[in-house]
């Protein structure tokens, strides 16, 4: 009986200690998770540390450039807006609409 009482007291003491240290344990787990993520990123190579915009810029610099049919701006082919029925490329939907409206405005009637 004496051993059971000692075991219950030690278990209660361990539970109270854990209960009081729980926020610190949670903080330590988060910190170790950040350290693990930093280590994983640094081991994956230098390309993983490059920001997304810089990677896009580098891929765009090696990509074919096309000229907007409406305003003449040069842009990467992946960013160009194209119609299925034509080979013309446009830099934005506004330029596409402007080009679509232009023939209507400049057409002459037969009257």
Coordinates of C-alpha atoms in Angstrom, one line a residue:
X1 CA 0.0 0.0 0.0
X2 CA 2.9 2.3 0.8
X3 CA 4.3 1.9 -2.7
X4 CA 1.0 2.7 -4.4
X5 CA 0.7 5.9 -2.4
X6 CA 4.3 6.9 -3.3
X7 CA 3.5 6.1 -7.0
X8 CA 0.3 8.2 -6.9
X9 CA 2.2 11.1 -5.3
X10 CA 5.0 10.9 -7.9
X11 CA 2.5 10.7 -10.8
X12 CA 0.6 13.7 -9.4
X13 CA 3.8 15.7 -9.0
X14 CA 4.9 14.8 -12.6
X15 CA 1.4 15.8 -13.9
X16 CA 1.6 19.1 -12.2
X17 CA 5.1 19.8 -13.4
X18 CA 4.0 18.9 -17.0
X19 CA 0.9 21.1 -16.7
X20 CA 3.0 24.1 -15.6
X21 CA 5.7 23.5 -18.3
X22 CA 3.2 22.9 -21.1
X23 CA 3.4 26.4 -22.7
X24 CA 7.2 26.2 -22.7
X25 CA 7.2 22.8 -24.2
X26 CA 4.9 24.0 -27.0
X27 CA 7.2 27.0 -27.6
X28 CA 10.2 24.7 -27.8
X29 CA 8.4 22.4 -30.3
X30 CA 7.6 25.4 -32.5
X31 CA 11.2 26.7 -32.4
X32 CA 12.5 23.2 -33.3
X33 CA 10.0 23.1 -36.2
X34 CA 11.3 26.4 -37.5
X35 CA 14.9 25.2 -37.2
X36 CA 13.9 22.0 -39.1
X37 CA 12.3 24.0 -41.8
X38 CA 15.3 26.3 -42.1
X39 CA 17.6 23.3 -42.4
X40 CA 15.5 21.7 -45.0
X41 CA 15.4 24.9 -47.1
X42 CA 19.2 25.4 -46.8
X43 CA 19.8 21.7 -47.8
X44 CA 17.6 21.8 -50.8
X45 CA 20.0 24.2 -52.6
X46 CA 20.3 27.8 -53.6
X47 CA 17.4 27.8 -56.0
X48 CA 14.9 27.2 -53.2
X49 CA 16.2 30.4 -51.4
X50 CA 15.5 32.6 -54.5
X51 CA 12.2 34.5 -54.2
X52 CA 9.4 33.6 -56.6
X53 CA 9.5 36.9 -58.5
X54 CA 13.2 36.6 -59.1
X55 CA 12.7 33.0 -60.4
X56 CA 9.9 34.3 -62.7
X57 CA 12.1 37.1 -63.9
X58 CA 15.0 34.7 -64.7
X59 CA 12.7 32.4 -66.6
X60 CA 11.2 35.3 -68.4
X61 CA 14.6 36.5 -69.5
X62 CA 15.3 33.3 -71.3
X63 CA 11.8 33.2 -72.9
X64 CA 10.7 34.3 -76.3
X65 CA 9.3 37.9 -76.5
X66 CA 6.2 38.8 -78.5
X67 CA 4.9 42.2 -79.4
X68 CA 1.5 43.5 -78.5
X69 CA -0.6 44.0 -81.6
X70 CA -2.4 47.0 -80.1
X71 CA 0.3 49.1 -78.3
X72 CA 3.6 47.6 -79.4
X73 CA 4.8 46.6 -76.0
X74 CA 7.2 43.6 -75.8
X75 CA 6.4 41.0 -73.3
X76 CA 7.2 37.3 -72.5
X77 CA 5.1 34.9 -74.6
X78 CA 3.8 33.2 -71.4
X79 CA 2.1 36.4 -70.3
X80 CA 0.6 37.3 -73.6
X81 CA -3.2 37.3 -74.1
X82 CA -4.1 35.5 -77.4
X83 CA -7.3 34.7 -79.2
X84 CA -7.8 31.2 -80.5
X85 CA -8.7 32.4 -83.9
X86 CA -5.7 34.7 -84.5
X87 CA -2.0 34.7 -84.1
X88 CA -1.9 38.2 -82.6
X89 CA -0.7 38.7 -79.1
X90 CA -1.8 41.4 -76.6
X91 CA -0.3 42.6 -73.4
X92 CA -3.6 42.9 -71.6
X93 CA -7.3 42.4 -72.0
X94 CA -7.7 46.2 -72.3
X95 CA -5.4 46.2 -75.4
X96 CA -7.3 43.2 -76.8
X97 CA -10.6 45.1 -76.4
X98 CA -9.1 48.3 -77.9
X99 CA -7.9 46.3 -80.9
X100 CA -11.3 44.8 -81.3
X101 CA -13.0 48.2 -81.2
X102 CA -10.6 49.9 -83.6
X103 CA -11.8 48.3 -86.8
X104 CA -15.4 49.2 -86.0
X105 CA -14.5 52.8 -85.5
X106 CA -12.4 53.0 -88.7
X107 CA -14.8 51.2 -91.0
X108 CA -16.4 53.2 -93.7
X109 CA -19.9 52.6 -94.8
X110 CA -20.9 52.3 -98.5
X111 CA -23.5 55.1 -98.3

